[in-house]
Short mmCIF file of C-alpha atoms and ligand atoms in Angstrom, two decimals:
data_model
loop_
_atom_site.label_atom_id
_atom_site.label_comp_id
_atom_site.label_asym_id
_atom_site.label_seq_id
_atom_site.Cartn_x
_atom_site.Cartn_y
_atom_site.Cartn_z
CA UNK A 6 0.00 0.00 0.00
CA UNK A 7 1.45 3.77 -1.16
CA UNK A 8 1.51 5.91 1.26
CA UNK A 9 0.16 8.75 0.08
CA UNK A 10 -2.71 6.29 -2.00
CA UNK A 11 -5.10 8.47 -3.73
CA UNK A 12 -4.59 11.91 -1.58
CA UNK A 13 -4.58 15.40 -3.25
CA UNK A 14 -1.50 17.34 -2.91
CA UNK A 15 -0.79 21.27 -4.16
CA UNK A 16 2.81 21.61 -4.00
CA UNK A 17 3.90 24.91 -4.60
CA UNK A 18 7.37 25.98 -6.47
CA UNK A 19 7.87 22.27 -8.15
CA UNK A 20 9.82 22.96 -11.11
CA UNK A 21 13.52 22.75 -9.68
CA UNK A 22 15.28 21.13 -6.71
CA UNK A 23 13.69 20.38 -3.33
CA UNK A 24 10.19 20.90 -4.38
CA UNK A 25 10.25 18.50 -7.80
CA UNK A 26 12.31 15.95 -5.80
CA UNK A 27 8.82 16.44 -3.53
CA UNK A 28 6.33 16.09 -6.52
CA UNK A 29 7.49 12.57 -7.84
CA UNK A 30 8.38 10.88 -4.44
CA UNK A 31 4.76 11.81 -3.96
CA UNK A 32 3.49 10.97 -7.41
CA UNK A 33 5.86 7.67 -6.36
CA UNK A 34 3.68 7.54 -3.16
CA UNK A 35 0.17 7.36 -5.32
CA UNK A 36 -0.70 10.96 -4.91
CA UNK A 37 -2.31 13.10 -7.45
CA UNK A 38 -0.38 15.86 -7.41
CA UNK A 39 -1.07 19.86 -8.48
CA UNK A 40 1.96 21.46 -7.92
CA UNK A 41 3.10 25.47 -9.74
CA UNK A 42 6.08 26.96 -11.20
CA UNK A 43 6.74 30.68 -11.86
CA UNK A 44 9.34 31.52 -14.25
CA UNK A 45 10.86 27.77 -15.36
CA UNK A 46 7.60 27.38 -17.65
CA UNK A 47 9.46 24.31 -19.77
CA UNK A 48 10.60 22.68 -16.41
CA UNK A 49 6.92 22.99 -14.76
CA UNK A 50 5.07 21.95 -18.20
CA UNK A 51 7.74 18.86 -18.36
CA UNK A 52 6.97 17.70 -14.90
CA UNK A 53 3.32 17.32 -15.90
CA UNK A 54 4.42 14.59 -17.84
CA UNK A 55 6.68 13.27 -15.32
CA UNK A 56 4.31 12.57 -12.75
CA UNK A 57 1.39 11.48 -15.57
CA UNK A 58 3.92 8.61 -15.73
CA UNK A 59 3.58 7.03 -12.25
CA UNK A 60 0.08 6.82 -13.06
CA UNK A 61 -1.85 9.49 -11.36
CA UNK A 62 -3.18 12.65 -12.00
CA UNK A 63 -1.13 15.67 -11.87
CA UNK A 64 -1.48 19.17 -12.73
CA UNK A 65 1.14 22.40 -13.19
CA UNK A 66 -0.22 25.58 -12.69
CA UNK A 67 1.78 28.98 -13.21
CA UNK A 68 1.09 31.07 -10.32
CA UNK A 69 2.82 33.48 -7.98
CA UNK A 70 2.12 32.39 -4.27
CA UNK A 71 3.46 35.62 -3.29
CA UNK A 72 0.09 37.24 -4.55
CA UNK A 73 -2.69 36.80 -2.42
CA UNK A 74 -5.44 36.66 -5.07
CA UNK A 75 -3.34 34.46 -7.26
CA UNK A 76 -3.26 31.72 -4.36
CA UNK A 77 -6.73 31.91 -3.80
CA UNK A 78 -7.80 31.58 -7.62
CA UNK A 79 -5.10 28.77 -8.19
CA UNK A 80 -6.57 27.02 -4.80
CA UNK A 81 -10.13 27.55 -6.56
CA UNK A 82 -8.74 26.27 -9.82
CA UNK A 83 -7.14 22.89 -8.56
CA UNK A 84 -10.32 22.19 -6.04
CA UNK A 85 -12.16 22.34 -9.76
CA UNK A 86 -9.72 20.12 -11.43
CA UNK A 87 -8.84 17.78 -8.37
CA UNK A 88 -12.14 17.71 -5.96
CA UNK A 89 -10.54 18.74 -3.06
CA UNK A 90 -6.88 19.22 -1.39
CA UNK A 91 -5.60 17.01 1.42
CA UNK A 92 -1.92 18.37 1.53
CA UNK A 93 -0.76 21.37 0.99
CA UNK A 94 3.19 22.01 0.34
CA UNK A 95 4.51 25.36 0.82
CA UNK A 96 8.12 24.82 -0.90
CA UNK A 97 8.72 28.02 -2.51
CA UNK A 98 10.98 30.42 -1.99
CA UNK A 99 13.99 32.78 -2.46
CA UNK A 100 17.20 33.99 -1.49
CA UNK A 101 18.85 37.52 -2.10
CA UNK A 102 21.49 37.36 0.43
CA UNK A 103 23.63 39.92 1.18
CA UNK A 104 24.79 41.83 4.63
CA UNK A 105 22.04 43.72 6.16
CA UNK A 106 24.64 47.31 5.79
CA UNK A 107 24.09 46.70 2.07
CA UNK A 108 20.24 45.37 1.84
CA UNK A 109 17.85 47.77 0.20
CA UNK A 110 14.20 47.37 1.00
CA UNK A 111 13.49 45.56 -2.81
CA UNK A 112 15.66 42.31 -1.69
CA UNK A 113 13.44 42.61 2.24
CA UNK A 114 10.26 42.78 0.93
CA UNK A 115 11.05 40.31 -2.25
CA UNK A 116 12.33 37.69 0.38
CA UNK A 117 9.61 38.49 2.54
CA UNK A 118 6.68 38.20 -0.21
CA UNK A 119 7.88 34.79 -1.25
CA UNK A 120 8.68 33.20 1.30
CA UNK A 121 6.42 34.07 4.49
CA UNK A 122 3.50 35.79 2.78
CA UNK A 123 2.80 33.15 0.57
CA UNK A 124 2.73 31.05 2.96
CA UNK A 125 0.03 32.81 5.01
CA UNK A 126 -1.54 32.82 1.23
CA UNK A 127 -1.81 29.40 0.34
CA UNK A 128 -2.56 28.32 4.10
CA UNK A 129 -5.78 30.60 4.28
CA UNK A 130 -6.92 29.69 0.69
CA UNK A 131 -6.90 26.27 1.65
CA UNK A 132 -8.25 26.08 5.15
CA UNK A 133 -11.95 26.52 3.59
CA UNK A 134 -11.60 23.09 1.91
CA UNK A 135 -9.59 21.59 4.54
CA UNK A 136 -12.12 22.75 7.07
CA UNK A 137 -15.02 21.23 4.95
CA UNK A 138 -13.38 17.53 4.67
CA UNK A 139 -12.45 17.97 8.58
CA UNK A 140 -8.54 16.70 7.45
CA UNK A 141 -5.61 18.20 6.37
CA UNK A 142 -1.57 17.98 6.31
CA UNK A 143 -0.31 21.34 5.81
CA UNK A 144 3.97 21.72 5.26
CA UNK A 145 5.86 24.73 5.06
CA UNK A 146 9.56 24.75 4.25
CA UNK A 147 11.43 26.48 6.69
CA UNK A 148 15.58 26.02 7.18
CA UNK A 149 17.94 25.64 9.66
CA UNK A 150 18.69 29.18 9.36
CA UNK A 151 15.38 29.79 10.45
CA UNK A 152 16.41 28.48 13.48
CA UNK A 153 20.42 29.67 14.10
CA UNK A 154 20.19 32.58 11.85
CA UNK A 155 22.69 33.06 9.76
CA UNK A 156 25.25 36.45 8.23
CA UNK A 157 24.08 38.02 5.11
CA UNK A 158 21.08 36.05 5.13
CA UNK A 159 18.90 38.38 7.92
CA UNK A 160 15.44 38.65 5.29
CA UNK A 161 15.75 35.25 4.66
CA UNK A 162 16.34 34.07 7.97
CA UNK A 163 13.76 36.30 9.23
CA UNK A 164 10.75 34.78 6.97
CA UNK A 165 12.01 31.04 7.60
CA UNK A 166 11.70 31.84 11.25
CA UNK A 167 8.67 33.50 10.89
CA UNK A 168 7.34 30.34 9.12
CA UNK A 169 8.12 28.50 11.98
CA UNK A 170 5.99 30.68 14.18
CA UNK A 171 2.93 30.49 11.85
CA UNK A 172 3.07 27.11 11.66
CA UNK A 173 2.92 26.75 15.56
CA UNK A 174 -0.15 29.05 15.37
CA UNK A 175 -2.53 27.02 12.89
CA UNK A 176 -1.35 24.11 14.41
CA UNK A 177 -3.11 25.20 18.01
CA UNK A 178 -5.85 27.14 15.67
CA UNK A 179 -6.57 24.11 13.45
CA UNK A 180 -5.90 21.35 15.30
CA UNK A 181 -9.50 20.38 16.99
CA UNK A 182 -10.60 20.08 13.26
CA UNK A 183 -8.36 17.32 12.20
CA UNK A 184 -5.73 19.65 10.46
CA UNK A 185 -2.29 19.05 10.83
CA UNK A 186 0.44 22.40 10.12
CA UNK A 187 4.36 21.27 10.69
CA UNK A 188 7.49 22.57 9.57
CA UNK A 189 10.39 21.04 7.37
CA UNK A 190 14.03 22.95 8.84
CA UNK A 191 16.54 21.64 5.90
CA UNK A 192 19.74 22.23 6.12
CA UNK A 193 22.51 22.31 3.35
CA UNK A 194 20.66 20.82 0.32
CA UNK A 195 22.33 20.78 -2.69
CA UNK A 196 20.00 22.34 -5.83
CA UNK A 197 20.04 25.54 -8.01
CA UNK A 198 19.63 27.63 -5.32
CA UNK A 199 22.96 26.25 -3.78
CA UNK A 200 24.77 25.75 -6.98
CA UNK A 201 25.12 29.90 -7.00
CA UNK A 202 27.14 29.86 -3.58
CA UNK A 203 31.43 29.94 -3.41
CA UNK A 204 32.58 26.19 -4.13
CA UNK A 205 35.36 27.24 -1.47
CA UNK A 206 31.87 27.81 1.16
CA UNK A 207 30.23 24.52 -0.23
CA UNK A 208 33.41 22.29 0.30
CA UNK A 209 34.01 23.48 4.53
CA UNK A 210 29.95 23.43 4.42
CA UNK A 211 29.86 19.49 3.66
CA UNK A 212 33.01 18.57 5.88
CA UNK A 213 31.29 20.30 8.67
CA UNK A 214 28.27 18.29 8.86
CA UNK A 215 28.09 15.47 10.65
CA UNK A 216 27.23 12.88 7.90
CA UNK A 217 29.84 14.60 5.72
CA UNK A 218 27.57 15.05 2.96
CA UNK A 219 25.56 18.35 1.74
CA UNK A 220 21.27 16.44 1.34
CA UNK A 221 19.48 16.26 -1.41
CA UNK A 222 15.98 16.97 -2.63
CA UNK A 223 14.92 13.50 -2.15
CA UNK A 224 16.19 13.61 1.94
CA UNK A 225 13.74 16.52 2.19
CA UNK A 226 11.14 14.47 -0.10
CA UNK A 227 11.13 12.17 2.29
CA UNK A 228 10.64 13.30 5.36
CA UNK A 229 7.79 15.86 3.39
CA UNK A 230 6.19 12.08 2.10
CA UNK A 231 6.06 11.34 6.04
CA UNK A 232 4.25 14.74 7.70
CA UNK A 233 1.88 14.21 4.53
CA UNK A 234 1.01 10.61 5.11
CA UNK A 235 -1.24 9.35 7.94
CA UNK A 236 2.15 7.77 9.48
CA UNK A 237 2.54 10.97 11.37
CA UNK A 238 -1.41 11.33 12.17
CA UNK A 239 -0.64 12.04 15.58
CA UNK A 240 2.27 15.02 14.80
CA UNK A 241 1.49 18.70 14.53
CA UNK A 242 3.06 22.08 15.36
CA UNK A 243 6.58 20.03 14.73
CA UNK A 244 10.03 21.63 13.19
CA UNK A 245 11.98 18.40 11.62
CA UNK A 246 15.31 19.28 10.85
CA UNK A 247 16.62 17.32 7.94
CA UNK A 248 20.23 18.94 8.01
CA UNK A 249 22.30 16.11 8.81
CA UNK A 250 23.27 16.41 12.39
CA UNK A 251 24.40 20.12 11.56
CA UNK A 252 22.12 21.58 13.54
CA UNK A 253 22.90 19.27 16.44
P1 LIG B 10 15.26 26.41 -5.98
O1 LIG B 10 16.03 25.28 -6.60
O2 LIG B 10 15.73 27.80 -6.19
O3 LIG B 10 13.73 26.29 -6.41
C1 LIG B 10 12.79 27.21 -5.93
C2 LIG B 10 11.42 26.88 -6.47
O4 LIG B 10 10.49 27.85 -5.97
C3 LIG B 10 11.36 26.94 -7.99
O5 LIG B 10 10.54 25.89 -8.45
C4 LIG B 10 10.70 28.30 -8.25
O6 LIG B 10 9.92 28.32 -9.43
C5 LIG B 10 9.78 28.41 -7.05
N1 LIG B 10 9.39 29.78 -6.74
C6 LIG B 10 10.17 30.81 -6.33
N2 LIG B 10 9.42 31.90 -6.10
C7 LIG B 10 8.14 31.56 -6.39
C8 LIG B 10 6.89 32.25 -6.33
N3 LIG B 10 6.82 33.54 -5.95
N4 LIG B 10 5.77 31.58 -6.70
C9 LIG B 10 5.83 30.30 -7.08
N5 LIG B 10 6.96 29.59 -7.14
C10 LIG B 10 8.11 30.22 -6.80
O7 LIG B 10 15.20 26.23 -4.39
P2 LIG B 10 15.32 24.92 -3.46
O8 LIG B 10 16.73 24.84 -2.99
O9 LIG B 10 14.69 23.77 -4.11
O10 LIG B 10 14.46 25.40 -2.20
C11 LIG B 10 13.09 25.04 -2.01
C12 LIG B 10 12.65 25.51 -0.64
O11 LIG B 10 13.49 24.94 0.36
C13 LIG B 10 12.75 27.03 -0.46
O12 LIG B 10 11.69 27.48 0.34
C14 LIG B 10 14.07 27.19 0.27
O13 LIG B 10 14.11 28.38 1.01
C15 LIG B 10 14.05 25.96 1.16
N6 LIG B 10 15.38 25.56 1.63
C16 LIG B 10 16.36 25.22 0.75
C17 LIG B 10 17.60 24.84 1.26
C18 LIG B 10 18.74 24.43 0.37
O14 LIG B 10 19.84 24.20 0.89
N7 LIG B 10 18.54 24.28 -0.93
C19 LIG B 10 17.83 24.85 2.64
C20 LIG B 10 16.80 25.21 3.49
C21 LIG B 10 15.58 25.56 2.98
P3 LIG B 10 10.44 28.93 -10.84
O15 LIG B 10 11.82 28.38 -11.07
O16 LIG B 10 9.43 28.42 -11.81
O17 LIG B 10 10.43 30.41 -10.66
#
């Protein structure tokens, strides 16, 4: 038996690392899957197909979750498409590091948008549905940086923390109605958004974690395949750290 057999899933940011490594463990799981993209529109139409081949349905939709009204008419759109949504995925995101003495408010607010608003965004949209079925598995993707902060990263660190204390608040909000909000703390995965970063930073990065080895999407994948599956029925209002031991 799959574990994610027949479930609904909206998966947001899909087309690249962490967040397609997400989309087929689930489709591997038996989850129809919606997922969006924003500017990769060959990746996200390609991953369509990817999916359609473990046999379920799957759907990619090209919408900004840092737009409020766009999250609610793409949650509208995939409830027509897919019936409902059981799990909700809040993957995307961006960095535009730099020290705070040379931050202007553009790379703050950009950070902020995509990162923590959309997930307030998506998270309301979907409630209404979630509330309806009286279920729900709701994910955000925060990072260990959330957690230790981290120099030249202050706006990002800032909304990944802030992530972390919205998902603690639905969790005690929504959790008399059977709806389930954790957070995913990753730590050094290795995707596009990593592959911009000093090769001299990566290499003392990896030696400095404990398992000696920088993660990849499918570590995240599957620990996201786990807080979406009825295996963790009983967990909400959780940070998992999948870093490695390197926040330990
Ligand atoms: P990535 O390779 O840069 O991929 C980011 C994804 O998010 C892309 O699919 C991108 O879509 C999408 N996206 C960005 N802004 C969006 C928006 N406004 N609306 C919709 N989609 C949007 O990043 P990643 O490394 O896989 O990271 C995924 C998540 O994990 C992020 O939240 C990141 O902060 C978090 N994380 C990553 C690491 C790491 O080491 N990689 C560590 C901790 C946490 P398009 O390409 O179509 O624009």
């Amino acid at each position: 038996m799959k574990l994610l057999e027949g479930k609904i899933a909206l998966i947001t940011g899909a087309s690249r690392g962490i967040g397609h490594g997400i989309a087929l463990k689930f489709a591997e799981q038996g989850a129809n899957v919606a997922f969006t993209y924003l500017s990769s529109i060959e990746k996200g139409q390609a991953l369509e197909k990817e999916l359609e081949a473990y046999g379920i349905k799957a759907k990619g939709y090209r919408s900004d979750a840092a737009d409020f009204k766009a999250a609610e008419e793409l949650v509208n759109a995939v409830i027509a498409d897919f019936g409902t949504i059981d799990i909700l995925v809040n993957n995307a995101g961006i960095t535009r590091d730099t020290l705070l003495m040379r931050m202007n408010e553009q790379q703050w607010d950009e950070v902020m948008n995509a990162n923590l608003k959309s997930v307030f965004n998506l998270t309301k949209a979907v409630t209404k549905p979630m509330l309806k079925q009286r279920k729900g598995s709701i994910i955000n993707m925060s990072s260990v940086v959330g957690i230790k902060g981290n120099a030249g990263q202050s706006n990002y660190a800032a909304s990944k923390a802030g992530i972390i204390g919205f998902t603690k608040s639905i969790a005690l909000e929504l959790g008399s109605r059977n709806i389930r909000s954790n957070a995913i703390a990753p730590g050094f995965i290795e995707t596009e958004m990593t592959a911009a970063l000093d090769p001299k930073v990566v290499a003392e990065w990896r030696d400095s974690i404990p398992l000696k080895r920088g993660g990849t999407p499918d570590d995240v994948a599957n620990a996201t395949v786990f807080l979406a599956s009825d295996m963790s029925a009983y967990i909400t209002g959780q940070v998992i750290n999948v870093c490695g031991g390197m926040l330990t």
